[in-house]
Coordinates of C-alpha atoms in Angstrom, one line a residue:
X1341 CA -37.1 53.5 9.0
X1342 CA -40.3 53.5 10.8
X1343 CA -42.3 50.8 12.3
X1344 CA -46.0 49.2 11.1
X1345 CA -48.5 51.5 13.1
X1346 CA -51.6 49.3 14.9
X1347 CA -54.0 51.6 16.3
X1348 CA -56.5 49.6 18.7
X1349 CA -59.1 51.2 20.4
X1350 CA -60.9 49.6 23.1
X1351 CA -64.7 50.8 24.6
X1352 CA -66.4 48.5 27.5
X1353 CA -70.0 48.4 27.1
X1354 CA -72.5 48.4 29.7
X1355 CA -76.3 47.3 29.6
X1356 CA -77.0 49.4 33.0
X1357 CA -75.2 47.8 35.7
X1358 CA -74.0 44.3 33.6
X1359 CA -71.0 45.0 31.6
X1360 CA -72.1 42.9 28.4
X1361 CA -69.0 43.5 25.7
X1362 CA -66.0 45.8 24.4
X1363 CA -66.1 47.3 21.6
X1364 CA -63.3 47.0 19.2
X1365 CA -61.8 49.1 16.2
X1366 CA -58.4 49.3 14.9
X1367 CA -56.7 50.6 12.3
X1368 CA -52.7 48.6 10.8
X1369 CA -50.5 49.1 8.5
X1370 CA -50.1 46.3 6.4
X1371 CA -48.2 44.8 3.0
X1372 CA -50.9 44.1 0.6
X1373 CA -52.7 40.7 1.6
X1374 CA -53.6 38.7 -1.8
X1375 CA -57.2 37.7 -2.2
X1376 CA -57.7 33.6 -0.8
X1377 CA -54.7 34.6 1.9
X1378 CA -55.6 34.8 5.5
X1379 CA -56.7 38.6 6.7
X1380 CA -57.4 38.1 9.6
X1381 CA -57.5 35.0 12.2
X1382 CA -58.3 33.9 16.4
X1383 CA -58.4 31.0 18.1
X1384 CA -61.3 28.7 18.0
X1385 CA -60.2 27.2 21.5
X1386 CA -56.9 27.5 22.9
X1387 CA -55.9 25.4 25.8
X1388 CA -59.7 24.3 26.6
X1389 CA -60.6 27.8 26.8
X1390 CA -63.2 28.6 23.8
X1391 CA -62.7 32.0 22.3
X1392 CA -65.3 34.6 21.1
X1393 CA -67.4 32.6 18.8
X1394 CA -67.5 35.2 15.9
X1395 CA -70.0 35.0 12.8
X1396 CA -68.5 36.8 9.3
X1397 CA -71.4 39.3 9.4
X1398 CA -70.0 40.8 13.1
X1399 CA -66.5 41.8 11.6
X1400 CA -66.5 45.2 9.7
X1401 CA -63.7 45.5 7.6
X1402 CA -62.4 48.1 5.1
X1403 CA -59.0 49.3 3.7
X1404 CA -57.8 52.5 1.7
X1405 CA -59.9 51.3 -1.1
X1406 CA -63.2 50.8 0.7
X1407 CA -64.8 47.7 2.2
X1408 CA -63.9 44.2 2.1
X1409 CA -66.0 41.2 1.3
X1410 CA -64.8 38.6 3.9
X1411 CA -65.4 34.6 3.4
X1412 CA -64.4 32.3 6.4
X1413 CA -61.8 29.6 5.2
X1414 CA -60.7 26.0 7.1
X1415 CA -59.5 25.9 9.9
X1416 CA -56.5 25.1 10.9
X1417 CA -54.5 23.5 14.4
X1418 CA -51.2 23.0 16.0
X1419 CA -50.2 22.1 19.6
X1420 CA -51.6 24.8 21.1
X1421 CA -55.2 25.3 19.4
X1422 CA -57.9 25.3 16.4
X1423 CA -57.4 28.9 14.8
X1424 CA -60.2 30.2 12.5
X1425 CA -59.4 32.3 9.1
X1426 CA -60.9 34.8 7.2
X1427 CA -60.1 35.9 3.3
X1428 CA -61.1 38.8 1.2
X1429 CA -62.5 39.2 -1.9
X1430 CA -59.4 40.9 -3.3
X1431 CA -56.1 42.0 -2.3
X1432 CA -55.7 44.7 -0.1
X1433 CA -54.9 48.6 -0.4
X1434 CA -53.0 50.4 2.2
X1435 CA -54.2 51.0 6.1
X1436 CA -56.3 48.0 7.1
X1437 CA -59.7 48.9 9.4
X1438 CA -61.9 46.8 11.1
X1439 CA -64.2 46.9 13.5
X1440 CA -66.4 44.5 16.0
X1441 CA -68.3 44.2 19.1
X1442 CA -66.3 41.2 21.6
X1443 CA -69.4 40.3 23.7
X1444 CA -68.3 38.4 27.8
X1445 CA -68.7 34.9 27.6
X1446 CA -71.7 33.3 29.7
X1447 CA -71.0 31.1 32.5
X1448 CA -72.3 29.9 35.6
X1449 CA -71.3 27.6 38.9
X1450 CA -70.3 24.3 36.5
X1451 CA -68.3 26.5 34.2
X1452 CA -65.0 24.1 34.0
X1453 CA -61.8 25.6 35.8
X1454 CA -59.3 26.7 33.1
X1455 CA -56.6 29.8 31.9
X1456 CA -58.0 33.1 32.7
X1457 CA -58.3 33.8 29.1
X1458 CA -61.9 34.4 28.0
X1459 CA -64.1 37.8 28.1
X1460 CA -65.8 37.8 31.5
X1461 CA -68.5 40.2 33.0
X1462 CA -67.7 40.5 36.9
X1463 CA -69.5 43.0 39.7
X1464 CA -67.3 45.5 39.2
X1465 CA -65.9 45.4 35.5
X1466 CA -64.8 43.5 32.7
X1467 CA -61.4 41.9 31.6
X1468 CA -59.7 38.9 29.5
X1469 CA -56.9 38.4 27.1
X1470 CA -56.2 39.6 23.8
X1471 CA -56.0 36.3 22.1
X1472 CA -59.8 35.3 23.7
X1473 CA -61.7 38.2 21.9
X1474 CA -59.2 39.7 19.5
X1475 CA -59.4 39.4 15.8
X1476 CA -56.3 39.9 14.5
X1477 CA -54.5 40.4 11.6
X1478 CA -52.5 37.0 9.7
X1479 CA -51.3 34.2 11.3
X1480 CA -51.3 35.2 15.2
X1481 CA -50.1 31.6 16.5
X1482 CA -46.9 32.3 14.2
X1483 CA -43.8 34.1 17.1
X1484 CA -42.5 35.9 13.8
X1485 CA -43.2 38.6 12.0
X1486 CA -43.0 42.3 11.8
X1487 CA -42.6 44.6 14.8
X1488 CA -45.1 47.0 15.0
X1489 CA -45.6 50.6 16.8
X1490 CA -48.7 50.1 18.9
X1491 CA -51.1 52.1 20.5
X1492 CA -53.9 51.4 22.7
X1493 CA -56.5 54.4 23.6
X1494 CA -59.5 53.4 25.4
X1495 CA -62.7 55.6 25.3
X1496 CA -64.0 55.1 28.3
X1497 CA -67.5 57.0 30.2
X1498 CA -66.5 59.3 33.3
X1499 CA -65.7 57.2 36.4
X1500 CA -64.5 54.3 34.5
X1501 CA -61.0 53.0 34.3
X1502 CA -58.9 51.0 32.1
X1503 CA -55.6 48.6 32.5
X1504 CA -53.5 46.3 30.3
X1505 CA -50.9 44.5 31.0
X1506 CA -48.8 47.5 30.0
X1507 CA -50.3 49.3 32.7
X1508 CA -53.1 51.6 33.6
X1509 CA -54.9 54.2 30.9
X1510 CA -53.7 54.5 27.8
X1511 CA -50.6 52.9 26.6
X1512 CA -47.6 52.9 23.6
X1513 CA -45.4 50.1 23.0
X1514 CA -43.2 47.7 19.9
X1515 CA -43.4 44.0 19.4
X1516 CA -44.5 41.4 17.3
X1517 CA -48.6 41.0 16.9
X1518 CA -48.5 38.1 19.5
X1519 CA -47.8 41.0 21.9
X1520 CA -51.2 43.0 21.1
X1521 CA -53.0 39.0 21.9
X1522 CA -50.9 37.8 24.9
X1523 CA -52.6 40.8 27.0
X1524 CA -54.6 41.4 29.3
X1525 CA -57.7 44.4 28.5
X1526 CA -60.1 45.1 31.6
X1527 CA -62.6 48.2 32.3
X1528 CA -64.7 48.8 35.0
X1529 CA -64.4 50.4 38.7
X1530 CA -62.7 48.0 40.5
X1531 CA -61.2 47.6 44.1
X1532 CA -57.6 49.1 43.7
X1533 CA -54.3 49.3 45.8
X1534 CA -52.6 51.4 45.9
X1535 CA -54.1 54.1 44.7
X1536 CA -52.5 56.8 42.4
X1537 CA -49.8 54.1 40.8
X1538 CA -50.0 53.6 36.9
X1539 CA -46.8 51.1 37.3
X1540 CA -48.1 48.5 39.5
X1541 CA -51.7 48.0 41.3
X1542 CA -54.4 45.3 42.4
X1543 CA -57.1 45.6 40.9
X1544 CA -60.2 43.9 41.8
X1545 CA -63.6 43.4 39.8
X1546 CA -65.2 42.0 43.1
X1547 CA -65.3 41.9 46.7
X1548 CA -62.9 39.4 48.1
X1549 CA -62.9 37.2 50.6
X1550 CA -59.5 38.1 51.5
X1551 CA -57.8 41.8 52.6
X1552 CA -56.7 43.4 49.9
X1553 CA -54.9 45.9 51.4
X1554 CA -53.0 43.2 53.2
X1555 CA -52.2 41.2 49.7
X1556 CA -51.6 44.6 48.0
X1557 CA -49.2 45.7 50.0
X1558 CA -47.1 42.3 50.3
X1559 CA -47.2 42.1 46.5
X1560 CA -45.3 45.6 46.0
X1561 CA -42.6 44.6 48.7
X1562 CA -42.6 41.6 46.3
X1563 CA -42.3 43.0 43.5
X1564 CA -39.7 45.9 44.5
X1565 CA -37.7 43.1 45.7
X1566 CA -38.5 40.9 42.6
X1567 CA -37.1 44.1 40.3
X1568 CA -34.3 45.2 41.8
X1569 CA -32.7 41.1 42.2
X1570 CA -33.6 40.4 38.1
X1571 CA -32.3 44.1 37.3
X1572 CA -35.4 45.3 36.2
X1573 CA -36.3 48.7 38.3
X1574 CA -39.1 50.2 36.7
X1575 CA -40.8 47.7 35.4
X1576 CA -44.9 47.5 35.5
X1577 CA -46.9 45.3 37.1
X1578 CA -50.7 44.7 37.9
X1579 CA -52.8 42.0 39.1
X1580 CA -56.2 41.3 38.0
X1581 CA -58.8 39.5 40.0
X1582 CA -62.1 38.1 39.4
X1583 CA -64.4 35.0 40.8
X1584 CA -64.9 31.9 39.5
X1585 CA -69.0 31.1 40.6
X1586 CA -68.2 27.1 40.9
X1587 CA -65.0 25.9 43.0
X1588 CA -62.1 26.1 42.5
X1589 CA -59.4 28.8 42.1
X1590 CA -56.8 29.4 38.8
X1591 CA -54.3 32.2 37.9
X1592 CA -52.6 32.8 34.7
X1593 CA -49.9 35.1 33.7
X1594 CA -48.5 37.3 31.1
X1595 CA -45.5 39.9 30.4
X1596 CA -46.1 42.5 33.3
X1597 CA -49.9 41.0 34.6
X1598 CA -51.2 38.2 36.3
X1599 CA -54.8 36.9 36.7
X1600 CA -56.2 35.2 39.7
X1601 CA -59.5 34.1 40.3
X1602 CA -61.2 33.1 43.5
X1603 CA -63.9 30.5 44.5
X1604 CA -67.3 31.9 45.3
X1605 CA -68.1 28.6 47.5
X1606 CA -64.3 27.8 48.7
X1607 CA -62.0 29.8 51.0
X1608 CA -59.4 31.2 49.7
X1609 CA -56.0 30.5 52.4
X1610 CA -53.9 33.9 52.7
X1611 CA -50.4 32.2 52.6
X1612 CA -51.3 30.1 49.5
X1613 CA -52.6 32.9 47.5
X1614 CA -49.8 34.8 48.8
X1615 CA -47.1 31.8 47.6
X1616 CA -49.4 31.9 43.7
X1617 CA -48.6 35.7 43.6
X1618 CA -44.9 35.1 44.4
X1619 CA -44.6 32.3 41.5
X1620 CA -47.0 34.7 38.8
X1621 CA -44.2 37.6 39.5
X1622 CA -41.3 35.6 39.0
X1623 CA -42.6 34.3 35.5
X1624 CA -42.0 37.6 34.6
X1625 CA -38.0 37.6 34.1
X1626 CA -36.2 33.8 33.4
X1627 CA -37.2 31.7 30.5
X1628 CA -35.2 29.9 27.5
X1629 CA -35.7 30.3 24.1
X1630 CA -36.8 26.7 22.8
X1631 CA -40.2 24.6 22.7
X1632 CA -42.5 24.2 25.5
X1633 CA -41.9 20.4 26.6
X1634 CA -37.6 21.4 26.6
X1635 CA -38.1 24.2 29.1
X1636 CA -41.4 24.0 30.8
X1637 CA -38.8 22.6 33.9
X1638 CA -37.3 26.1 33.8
X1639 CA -39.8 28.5 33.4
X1640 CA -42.1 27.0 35.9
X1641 CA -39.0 26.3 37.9
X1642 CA -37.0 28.9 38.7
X1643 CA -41.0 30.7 39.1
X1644 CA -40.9 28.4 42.2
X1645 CA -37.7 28.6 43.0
X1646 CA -36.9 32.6 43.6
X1647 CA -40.9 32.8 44.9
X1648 CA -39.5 30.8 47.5
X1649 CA -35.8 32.0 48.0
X1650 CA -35.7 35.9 47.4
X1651 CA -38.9 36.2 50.2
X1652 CA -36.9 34.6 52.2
X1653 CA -33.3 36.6 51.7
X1654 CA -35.5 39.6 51.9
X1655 CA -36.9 38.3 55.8
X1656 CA -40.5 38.2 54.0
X1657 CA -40.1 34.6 54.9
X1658 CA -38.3 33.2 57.6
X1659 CA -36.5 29.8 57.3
X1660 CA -39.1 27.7 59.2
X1661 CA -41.4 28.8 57.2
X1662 CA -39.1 28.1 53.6
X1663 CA -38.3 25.3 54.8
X1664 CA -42.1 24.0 55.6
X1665 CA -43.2 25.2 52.1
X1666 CA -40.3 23.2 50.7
X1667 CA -41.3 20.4 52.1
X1668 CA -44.6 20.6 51.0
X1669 CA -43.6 21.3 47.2
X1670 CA -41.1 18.2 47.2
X1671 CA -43.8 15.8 48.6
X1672 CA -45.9 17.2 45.9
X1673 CA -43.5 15.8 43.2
X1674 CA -42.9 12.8 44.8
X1675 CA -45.6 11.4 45.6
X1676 CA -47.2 12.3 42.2
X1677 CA -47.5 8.9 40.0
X1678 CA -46.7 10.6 37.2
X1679 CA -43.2 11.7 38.4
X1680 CA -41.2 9.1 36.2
X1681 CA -42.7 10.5 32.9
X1682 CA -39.9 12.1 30.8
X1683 CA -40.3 15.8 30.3
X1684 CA -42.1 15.4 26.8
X1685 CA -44.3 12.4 27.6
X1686 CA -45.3 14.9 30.6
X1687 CA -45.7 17.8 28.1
X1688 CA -47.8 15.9 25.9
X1689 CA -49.9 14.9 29.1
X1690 CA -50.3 18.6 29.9
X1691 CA -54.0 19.3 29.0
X1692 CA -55.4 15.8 29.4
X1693 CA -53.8 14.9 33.3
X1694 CA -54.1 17.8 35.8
X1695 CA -51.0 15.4 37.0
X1696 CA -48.6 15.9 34.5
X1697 CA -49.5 19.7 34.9
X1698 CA -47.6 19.7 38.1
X1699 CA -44.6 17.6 36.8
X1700 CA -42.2 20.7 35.8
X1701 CA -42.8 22.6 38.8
X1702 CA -41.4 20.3 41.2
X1703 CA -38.9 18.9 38.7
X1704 CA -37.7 22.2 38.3
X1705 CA -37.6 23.1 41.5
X1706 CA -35.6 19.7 42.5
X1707 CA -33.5 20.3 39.4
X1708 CA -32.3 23.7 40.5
X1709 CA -31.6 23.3 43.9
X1710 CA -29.5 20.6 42.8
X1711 CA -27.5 22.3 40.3
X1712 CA -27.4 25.3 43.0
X1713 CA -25.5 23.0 45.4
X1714 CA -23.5 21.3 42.7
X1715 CA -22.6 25.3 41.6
X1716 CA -21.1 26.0 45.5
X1717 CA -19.6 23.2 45.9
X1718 CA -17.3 23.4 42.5
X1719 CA -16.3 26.8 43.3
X1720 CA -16.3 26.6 47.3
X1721 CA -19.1 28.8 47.7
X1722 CA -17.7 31.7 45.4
X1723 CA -20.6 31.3 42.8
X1724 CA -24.5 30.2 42.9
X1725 CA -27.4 29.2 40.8
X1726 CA -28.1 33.1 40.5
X1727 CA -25.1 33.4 38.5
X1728 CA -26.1 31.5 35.6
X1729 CA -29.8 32.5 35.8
X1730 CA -28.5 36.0 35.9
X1731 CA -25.9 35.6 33.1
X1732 CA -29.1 34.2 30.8
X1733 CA -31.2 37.0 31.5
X1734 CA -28.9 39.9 30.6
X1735 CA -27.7 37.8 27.2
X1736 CA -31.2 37.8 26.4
X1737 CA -31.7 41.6 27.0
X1738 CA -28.8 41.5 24.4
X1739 CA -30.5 39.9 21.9
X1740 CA -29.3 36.3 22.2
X1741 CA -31.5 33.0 22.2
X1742 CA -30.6 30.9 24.9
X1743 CA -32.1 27.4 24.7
X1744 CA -31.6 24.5 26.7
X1745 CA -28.1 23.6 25.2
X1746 CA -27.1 27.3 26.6
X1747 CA -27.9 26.6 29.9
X1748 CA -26.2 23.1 29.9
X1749 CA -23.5 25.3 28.6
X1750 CA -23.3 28.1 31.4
X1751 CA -23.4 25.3 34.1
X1752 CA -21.2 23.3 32.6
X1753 CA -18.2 26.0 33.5
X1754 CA -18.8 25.4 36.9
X1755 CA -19.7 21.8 37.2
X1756 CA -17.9 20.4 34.2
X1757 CA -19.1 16.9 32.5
X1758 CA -21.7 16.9 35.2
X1759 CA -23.8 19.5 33.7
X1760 CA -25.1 17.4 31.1
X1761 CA -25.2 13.8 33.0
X1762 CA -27.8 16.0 35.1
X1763 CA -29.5 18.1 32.9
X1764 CA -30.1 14.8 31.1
X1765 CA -31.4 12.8 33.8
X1766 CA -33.5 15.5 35.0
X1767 CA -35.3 15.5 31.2
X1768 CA -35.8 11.8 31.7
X1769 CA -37.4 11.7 34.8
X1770 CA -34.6 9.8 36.9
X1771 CA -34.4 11.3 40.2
X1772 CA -31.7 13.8 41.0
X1773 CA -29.6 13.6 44.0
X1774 CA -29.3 16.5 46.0
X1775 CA -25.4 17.3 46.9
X1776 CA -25.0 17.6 50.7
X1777 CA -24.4 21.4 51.0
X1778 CA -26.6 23.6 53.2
X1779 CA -29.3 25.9 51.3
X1780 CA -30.5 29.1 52.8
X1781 CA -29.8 27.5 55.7
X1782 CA -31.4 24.5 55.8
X1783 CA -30.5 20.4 54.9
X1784 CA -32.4 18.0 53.1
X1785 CA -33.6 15.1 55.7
X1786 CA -34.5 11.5 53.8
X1787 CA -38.4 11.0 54.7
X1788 CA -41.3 8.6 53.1
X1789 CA -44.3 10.0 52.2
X1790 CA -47.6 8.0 50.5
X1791 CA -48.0 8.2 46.6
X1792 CA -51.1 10.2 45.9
X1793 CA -53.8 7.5 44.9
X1794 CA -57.3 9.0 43.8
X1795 CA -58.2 5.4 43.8
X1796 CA -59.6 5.5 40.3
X1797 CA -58.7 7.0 36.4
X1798 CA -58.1 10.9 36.8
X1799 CA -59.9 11.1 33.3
X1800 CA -62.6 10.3 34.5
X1801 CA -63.4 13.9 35.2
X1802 CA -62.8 14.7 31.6
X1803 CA -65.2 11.6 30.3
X1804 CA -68.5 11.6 28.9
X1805 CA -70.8 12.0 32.1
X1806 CA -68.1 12.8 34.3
X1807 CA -68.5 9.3 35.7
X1808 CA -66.1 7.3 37.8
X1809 CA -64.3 5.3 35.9
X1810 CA -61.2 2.4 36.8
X1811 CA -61.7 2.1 40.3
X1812 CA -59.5 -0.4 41.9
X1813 CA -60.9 -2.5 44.3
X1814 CA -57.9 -2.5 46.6
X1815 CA -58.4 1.3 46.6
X1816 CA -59.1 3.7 49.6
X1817 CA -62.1 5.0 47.2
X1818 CA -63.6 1.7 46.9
X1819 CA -63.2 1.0 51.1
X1820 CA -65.1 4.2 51.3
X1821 CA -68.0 3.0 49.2
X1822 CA -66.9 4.6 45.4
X1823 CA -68.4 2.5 42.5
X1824 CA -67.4 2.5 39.0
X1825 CA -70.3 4.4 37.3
X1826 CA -71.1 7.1 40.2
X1827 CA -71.5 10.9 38.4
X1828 CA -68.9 13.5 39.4
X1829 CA -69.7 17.0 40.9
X1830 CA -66.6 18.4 42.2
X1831 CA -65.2 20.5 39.4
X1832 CA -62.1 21.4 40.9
X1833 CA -61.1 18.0 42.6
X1834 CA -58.2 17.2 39.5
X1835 CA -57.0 20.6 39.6
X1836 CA -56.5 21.3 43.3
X1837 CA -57.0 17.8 45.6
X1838 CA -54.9 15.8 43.7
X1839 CA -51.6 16.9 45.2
X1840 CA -51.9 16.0 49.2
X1841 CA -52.0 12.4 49.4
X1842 CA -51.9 13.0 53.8
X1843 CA -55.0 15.5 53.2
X1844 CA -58.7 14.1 53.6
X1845 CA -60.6 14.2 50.7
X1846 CA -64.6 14.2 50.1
X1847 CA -65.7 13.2 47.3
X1848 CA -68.7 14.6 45.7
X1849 CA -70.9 11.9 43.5
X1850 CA -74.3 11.5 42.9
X1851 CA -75.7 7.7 42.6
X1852 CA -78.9 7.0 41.1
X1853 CA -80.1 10.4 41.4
X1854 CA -79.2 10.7 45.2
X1855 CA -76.3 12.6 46.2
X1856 CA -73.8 11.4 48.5
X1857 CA -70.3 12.3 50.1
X1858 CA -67.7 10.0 50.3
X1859 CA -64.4 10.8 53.2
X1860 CA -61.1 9.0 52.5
X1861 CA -57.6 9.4 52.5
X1862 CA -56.0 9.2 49.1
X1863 CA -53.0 7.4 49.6
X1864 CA -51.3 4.8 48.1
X1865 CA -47.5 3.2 48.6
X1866 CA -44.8 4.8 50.6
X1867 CA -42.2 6.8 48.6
X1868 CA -39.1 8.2 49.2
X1869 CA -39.2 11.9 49.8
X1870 CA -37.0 14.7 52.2
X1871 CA -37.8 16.6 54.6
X1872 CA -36.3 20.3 54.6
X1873 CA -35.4 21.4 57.9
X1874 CA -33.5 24.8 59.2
X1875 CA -29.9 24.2 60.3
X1876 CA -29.3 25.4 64.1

């Protein structure tokens, strides 16, 4: 029996040398949709990213019967965003059409720093995700639904090329619609390495601070080694770049693609972006199969954990160097204030605390190298984390859901009743030991760090006026000369200075229409941390 066809067709449009929009028409095979039920829906906003901001009138839409008279309806929310609606006139005949132009969103130097969804114009091109600019059929929030047989063609002017997240040109694939919006669609004549390769590229719609070449060519050692450890040869895989005008930097990932953007005013540090790239990749192959806030720790996890560990078995990275950037990640976590928050309070705390963002990385990271020690020692050294993270991925290829309770499950052969005592703990914040068994050749050494203390409320970046608000007298901030009141410039402070409490920061404010810089060292209480170093 064969598959739902969905037909997409995708045309960038240029207005001389500013690309301004793509042009969109597709055609689906749909069961007839009743008049008053949704047609067609996007996102309003998802995760503080506003999508294309369509009016009725720009949607053209027609079936086997002839046009359609579309009304928008209420709209409706759930954790993840505001969707909006449309309805037709009557029910529907056969192949849906529909047609529309997906103009770039406009923004400038104090454009916040968010997910590389939204429709951008860059130097060089255009890009964003499918579920920024993409009307699309039903309700494309819901995971379920009907596989369909896609196809993507783009109709593009000589010179110009295309990529998507299924690679470069045009493409074929199955999967549910929520494939077709979690995608990434750019056009232009960027910067690319390697040339020639329709499986895996970098593909830049600027000119970079950075070497490309360079970064290019430690991605694909990357990625072959990424491939042949998760059992995935073949696989495609390309990286999108563009520049964010304000500070700050971002990335953002889907199946097979990864977005990065770089500051226009910052510097962008080689090793760092090199250490995102790593993490982006490795979201590509373990996940579980249950709700955000039950397996954020192992998604974002085991992304930091193999970025980290398969460099280094490779001799990308050599163990001074793991260890250092071990280090560095654990005295992230724990000297974050919001490290006791249990894993749903934390998921909950997401969107509004840049904090809480960084909570399952290091928990996950924590959690797994403790289970991975745990693992050896129960089976003197014949089995390893890999084994169950392995053991996951290929029931999955099989078809099997594995949630938390399977993982808890898989471990739990190894490690008996301590699987779940652990897992547990891990979910409610308490601090997990870490056995003492060598990793990659390195120990664990007890160490203090100081708690990161911004001095004031982080929200007060996300208030009305940006303006400082809390400040604690007692507070390096206030030492420094901060007042409660003074307006906020740095956009990128929550996201990217709020993790080094030994770093200097300056803080950007203007008082009484003067503006002024103020040095301090955010750092609060000693906490207990450990030092990673290599064994002799």
């Amino acid at each position: 029996m064969s598959m739902p066809r969905f037909e997409l067709d995708l045309q960038p449009v240029a207005d001389g040398d500013v690309w301004t929009a793509f042009d969109v028409h597709y055609l689906v095979d749909l069961p007839a949709v009743a008049a008053g039920e949704t047609l067609l829906s996007i996102p309003e906003v998802v995760v503080s990213i506003p999508a294309t901001p369509y009016r009725t009138e720009d949607l053209a839409v027609s079936d086997d019967a002839g046009p359609l008279v579309l009304t928008e309806a209420e709209p409706t929310s759930d954790s993840s965003g505001v969707y909006r609606h449309w309805v037709a006139d009557r029910t529907t005949e056969g192949r849906v059409e529909v047609a529309f132009r997906a103009p770039v969103r406009p923004h400038d130097e104090l454009t916040p720093v968010g997910p590389l969804f939204d429709l951008r114009a860059e130097e060089l091109g255009l890009f964003g995700a499918g579920l920024n600019f993409l009307v699309l059929p039903g309700e494309v929030s819901t995971p379920d639904g009907p596989v369909f047989d896609f196809s993507l063609r783009w109709l593009l002017d000589e010179g110009v090329q295309a990529v998507s997240s299924y690679g470069t040109g045009d493409r074929s694939w199955s999967g549910p619609l929520q494939s077709v919006a979690f995608c990434y669609y750019a056009a232009g004549t960027p910067h690319r390495t390697p040339e020639g390769s329709a499986d895996f590229g970098i593909h830049s719609y600027n000119d970079t601070p950075f070497d490309l070449d360079e970064i290019g060519e430690y991605v694909a050692r990357l990625h072959t080694e990424f491939t042949r450890f998760f059992e995935d040869e073949g696989s495609s895989y390309h990286v999108l770049i563009r520049k964010n005008l304000g500070q700050g930097t971002g990335g953002s990932a889907f199946p097979g693609s990864f977005a990065f953007a770089f500051s226009a005013v910052g510097e962008t540090e080689t090793d760092q972006l090199r250490s995102l790239l790593a993490h982006e990749m490795a979201h590509n192959w373990p996940t579980l199969n249950d709700h955000h806030s039950t397996i954020s720790w192992y998604t974002e996890g085991t992304a930091e954990y193999y970025s980290h560990v398969l460099p280094h078995r490779t001799g990308i990275l050599s163990t001074p160097a793991l260890a250092a950037q071990l280090t560095d990640r654990f005295q992230q976590y724990d000297t974050n204030a919001l490290r006791g928050l249990d894993n749903d309070a934390a998921s909950a705390a997401y969107w509004a605390d840049p904090r809480a963002q960084r909570i399952p990385y290091g928990r996950g990271l924590r959690y797994l190298i403790a289970t991975d020690g745990r693992i050896r020692q129960a089976t003197d050294g014949e089995k390893t984390l890999d084994d169950v993270v392995l053991d996951i991925l290929r029931a999955q290829r099989a078809g099997e859901q594995v949630g938390a309770a399977g993982w808890v499950e898989r471990v739990a052969v190894f490690t008996g009743a301590d699987a779940q005592r652990d897992f547990d703990a891990m979910a409610a914040g308490t601090p997990i030991p870490l056995p003492d068994v060598p990793f990659e050749g390195m120990r664990a050494v007890p160490a203090t760090a100081a708690e990161y203390d911004l001095g004031f409320d982080v929200a007060s970046f996300r208030s009305d006026g940006r303006r400082v608000q809390g400040l604690r007298p007692d507070s390096a901030a206030a030492r420094a000369g901060v007042r409660d009141g003074d307006a906020l410039v740095d956009l990128a402070l929550p996201y990217h200075a709020s993790r080094y409490s030994d770093r200097p920061l300056s803080l950007h404010i203007v008082r009484a229409g003067e503006p002024l810089v103020f040095d301090y060292l955010p750092a609060g209480d000693q906490v207990a941390t450990v030092r990673w170093e290599a064994l002799s």
